[in-house]
Tab-separated table of C-alpha atoms in Angstrom:
chain	number	residue	atom	x	y	z
A	1	UNK	CA	-14.929	25.949	16.685
A	2	UNK	CA	-17.576	23.810	15.004
A	3	UNK	CA	-17.234	25.803	11.782
A	4	UNK	CA	-13.473	25.250	11.739
A	5	UNK	CA	-13.884	21.503	12.326
A	6	UNK	CA	-16.591	21.310	9.663
A	7	UNK	CA	-14.293	23.127	7.244
A	8	UNK	CA	-11.412	20.801	8.030
A	9	UNK	CA	-13.664	17.801	7.601
A	10	UNK	CA	-14.918	19.133	4.272
A	11	UNK	CA	-11.318	19.452	3.040
A	12	UNK	CA	-9.788	16.353	4.619
A	13	UNK	CA	-12.406	13.734	3.732
A	14	UNK	CA	-12.063	14.164	-0.064
A	15	UNK	CA	-8.269	14.361	0.330
A	16	UNK	CA	-8.370	11.065	2.262
A	17	UNK	CA	-10.476	9.487	-0.478
A	18	UNK	CA	-8.066	10.704	-3.163
A	19	UNK	CA	-4.929	9.632	-1.294
A	20	UNK	CA	-6.370	6.206	-0.526
A	21	UNK	CA	-7.391	5.775	-4.162
A	22	UNK	CA	-3.946	6.817	-5.389
A	23	UNK	CA	-2.214	4.215	-3.209
A	24	UNK	CA	-4.758	1.592	-4.273
A	25	UNK	CA	-3.746	2.403	-7.837
A	26	UNK	CA	-0.029	2.149	-7.105
A	27	UNK	CA	-0.397	-1.194	-5.336
A	28	UNK	CA	-2.871	-2.481	-7.923
A	29	UNK	CA	-0.533	-1.553	-10.756
A	30	UNK	CA	2.265	-3.541	-9.189
A	31	UNK	CA	0.082	-6.600	-8.634
A	32	UNK	CA	-1.637	-6.304	-11.986
A	33	UNK	CA	1.314	-6.068	-14.313
A	34	UNK	CA	4.626	-4.774	-12.946
A	35	UNK	CA	5.484	-7.802	-10.799
A	36	UNK	CA	3.930	-10.125	-13.377
A	37	UNK	CA	6.207	-8.605	-15.994
A	38	UNK	CA	9.232	-9.036	-13.764
A	39	UNK	CA	8.164	-12.645	-13.237
A	40	UNK	CA	8.311	-13.205	-16.990
A	41	UNK	CA	12.009	-12.301	-17.009
A	42	UNK	CA	14.704	-14.852	-16.259
A	43	UNK	CA	14.683	-15.280	-12.452
A	44	UNK	CA	18.019	-13.520	-11.871
A	45	UNK	CA	16.949	-10.488	-13.919
A	46	UNK	CA	13.471	-10.280	-12.391
A	47	UNK	CA	14.760	-10.585	-8.837
A	48	UNK	CA	17.526	-8.013	-9.425
A	49	UNK	CA	15.023	-5.578	-10.942
A	50	UNK	CA	12.653	-5.966	-7.994
A	51	UNK	CA	15.536	-5.493	-5.565
A	52	UNK	CA	16.266	-2.180	-7.300
A	53	UNK	CA	12.588	-1.192	-7.213
A	54	UNK	CA	12.458	-1.920	-3.483
A	55	UNK	CA	15.413	0.408	-2.844
A	56	UNK	CA	13.769	3.164	-4.887
A	57	UNK	CA	10.425	2.647	-3.133
A	58	UNK	CA	11.963	3.714	0.184
A	59	UNK	CA	12.450	7.251	-1.121
A	60	UNK	CA	10.140	10.220	-0.541
A	61	UNK	CA	7.597	9.973	-3.344
A	62	UNK	CA	6.144	6.652	-2.177
A	63	UNK	CA	6.927	7.061	1.517
A	64	UNK	CA	5.407	10.559	1.599
A	65	UNK	CA	2.290	9.323	-0.193
A	66	UNK	CA	1.986	6.224	2.000
A	67	UNK	CA	2.449	7.892	5.379
A	68	UNK	CA	1.054	11.282	4.387
A	69	UNK	CA	-2.180	9.598	3.348
A	70	UNK	CA	-2.230	7.693	6.650
A	71	UNK	CA	-1.999	11.004	8.521
A	72	UNK	CA	-4.681	12.624	6.361
A	73	UNK	CA	-6.981	9.608	6.793
A	74	UNK	CA	-6.658	9.670	10.591
A	75	UNK	CA	-7.168	13.443	10.656
A	76	UNK	CA	-10.173	13.168	8.343
A	77	UNK	CA	-11.803	10.487	10.479
A	78	UNK	CA	-11.088	12.523	13.610
A	79	UNK	CA	-12.639	15.692	12.227
A	80	UNK	CA	-15.725	13.753	11.109
A	81	UNK	CA	-16.115	12.303	14.604
A	82	UNK	CA	-15.754	15.738	16.223
A	83	UNK	CA	-18.032	17.406	13.654
A	84	UNK	CA	-20.693	14.722	14.057
A	85	UNK	CA	-20.617	13.713	10.407
A	86	UNK	CA	-20.930	10.239	8.866
A	87	UNK	CA	-18.677	8.536	11.396
A	88	UNK	CA	-19.097	4.963	10.115
A	89	UNK	CA	-17.766	5.512	6.603
A	90	UNK	CA	-14.949	7.813	7.738
A	91	UNK	CA	-13.714	5.513	10.501
A	92	UNK	CA	-14.072	2.503	8.192
A	93	UNK	CA	-12.091	4.346	5.523
A	94	UNK	CA	-9.257	5.164	7.890
A	95	UNK	CA	-9.219	1.647	9.346
A	96	UNK	CA	-9.193	0.000	5.910
A	97	UNK	CA	-6.380	2.209	4.635
A	98	UNK	CA	-4.288	1.776	7.788
A	99	UNK	CA	-4.827	-1.987	7.747
A	100	UNK	CA	-3.777	-2.229	4.108
A	101	UNK	CA	-1.156	0.426	3.578
A	102	UNK	CA	0.499	0.321	6.988
A	103	UNK	CA	-0.230	-2.993	8.721
A	104	UNK	CA	0.025	-5.319	5.702
A	105	UNK	CA	3.068	-3.420	4.462
A	106	UNK	CA	4.856	-3.767	7.799
A	107	UNK	CA	3.758	-7.317	8.589
A	108	UNK	CA	3.974	-8.941	5.153
A	109	UNK	CA	5.507	-6.957	2.313
A	110	UNK	CA	8.499	-5.463	4.131
A	111	UNK	CA	9.671	-8.820	5.552
A	112	UNK	CA	9.339	-10.342	2.076
A	113	UNK	CA	11.314	-7.422	0.623
A	114	UNK	CA	14.020	-8.075	3.217
A	115	UNK	CA	14.161	-11.767	2.267
A	116	UNK	CA	14.531	-10.787	-1.377
A	117	UNK	CA	17.184	-8.161	-0.511
A	118	UNK	CA	19.302	-10.844	1.169
A	119	UNK	CA	18.858	-13.314	-1.721
A	120	UNK	CA	21.508	-13.744	-4.387
A	121	UNK	CA	19.761	-13.601	-7.777
A	122	UNK	CA	20.816	-16.371	-10.136
A	123	UNK	CA	21.622	-18.905	-7.423
A	124	UNK	CA	19.369	-21.881	-6.642
A	125	UNK	CA	18.445	-20.439	-3.236
A	126	UNK	CA	17.979	-16.948	-4.718
A	127	UNK	CA	15.738	-18.313	-7.462
A	128	UNK	CA	13.661	-20.167	-4.825
A	129	UNK	CA	13.252	-16.960	-2.815
A	130	UNK	CA	12.209	-15.147	-5.998
A	131	UNK	CA	9.639	-17.801	-6.958
A	132	UNK	CA	8.056	-17.638	-3.490
A	133	UNK	CA	8.269	-13.826	-3.489
A	134	UNK	CA	6.344	-13.578	-6.740
A	135	UNK	CA	3.440	-15.574	-5.300
A	136	UNK	CA	3.317	-14.378	-1.715
A	137	UNK	CA	4.328	-10.720	-2.134
A	138	UNK	CA	1.873	-10.227	-4.974
A	139	UNK	CA	-0.930	-11.807	-2.937
A	140	UNK	CA	-0.287	-9.485	0.004
A	141	UNK	CA	0.203	-6.513	-2.293
A	142	UNK	CA	-3.209	-7.190	-3.817
A	143	UNK	CA	-4.668	-7.208	-0.301
A	144	UNK	CA	-3.051	-3.793	0.220
A	145	UNK	CA	-4.596	-2.510	-2.979
A	146	UNK	CA	-8.062	-3.787	-2.092
A	147	UNK	CA	-7.959	-2.376	1.444
A	148	UNK	CA	-6.786	1.002	0.149
A	149	UNK	CA	-9.598	0.920	-2.402
A	150	UNK	CA	-12.076	0.107	0.381
A	151	UNK	CA	-10.714	3.117	2.260
A	152	UNK	CA	-11.186	5.328	-0.794
A	153	UNK	CA	-14.759	4.127	-1.314
A	154	UNK	CA	-15.592	4.619	2.359
A	155	UNK	CA	-14.206	8.157	2.392
A	156	UNK	CA	-16.089	8.907	-0.823
A	157	UNK	CA	-19.310	7.784	0.858
A	158	UNK	CA	-18.466	10.026	3.828
A	159	UNK	CA	-17.796	12.947	1.484
A	160	UNK	CA	-21.144	12.742	-0.302
A	161	UNK	CA	-23.265	12.369	2.842
């Protein structure tokens, strides 16, 4: 049994690092220039474009990556614990990813996306929602990116130990 768990750990830990890094890149890209570019558009156009992006984001490529990586991270940390490997980095990696990709998404970004979805672009109230969205959503999205990156680094440390 130990050999099987060691083999799983050897496969899952690098996969967790890669998945966490990929999501850090996705979130970082949005904070770094996608949302900034949408913010440079007239408010009605930027808000409408982000509303469309948010609908598309709910489809399998992002959702599979987001939740598939969460499952891999938890499984990787679990196999490291059972195998007696570098528990600290693996558990830290899973916790950082889950905090960023799942908790921050659910507690901050999704409610902001819902506020934007209900806003009418091009109206005074819609433009106010968009202005706040640009600041607050991007701030929380950057937190997601940094926590996912921390998860990737932690799993990388676990993989090389």
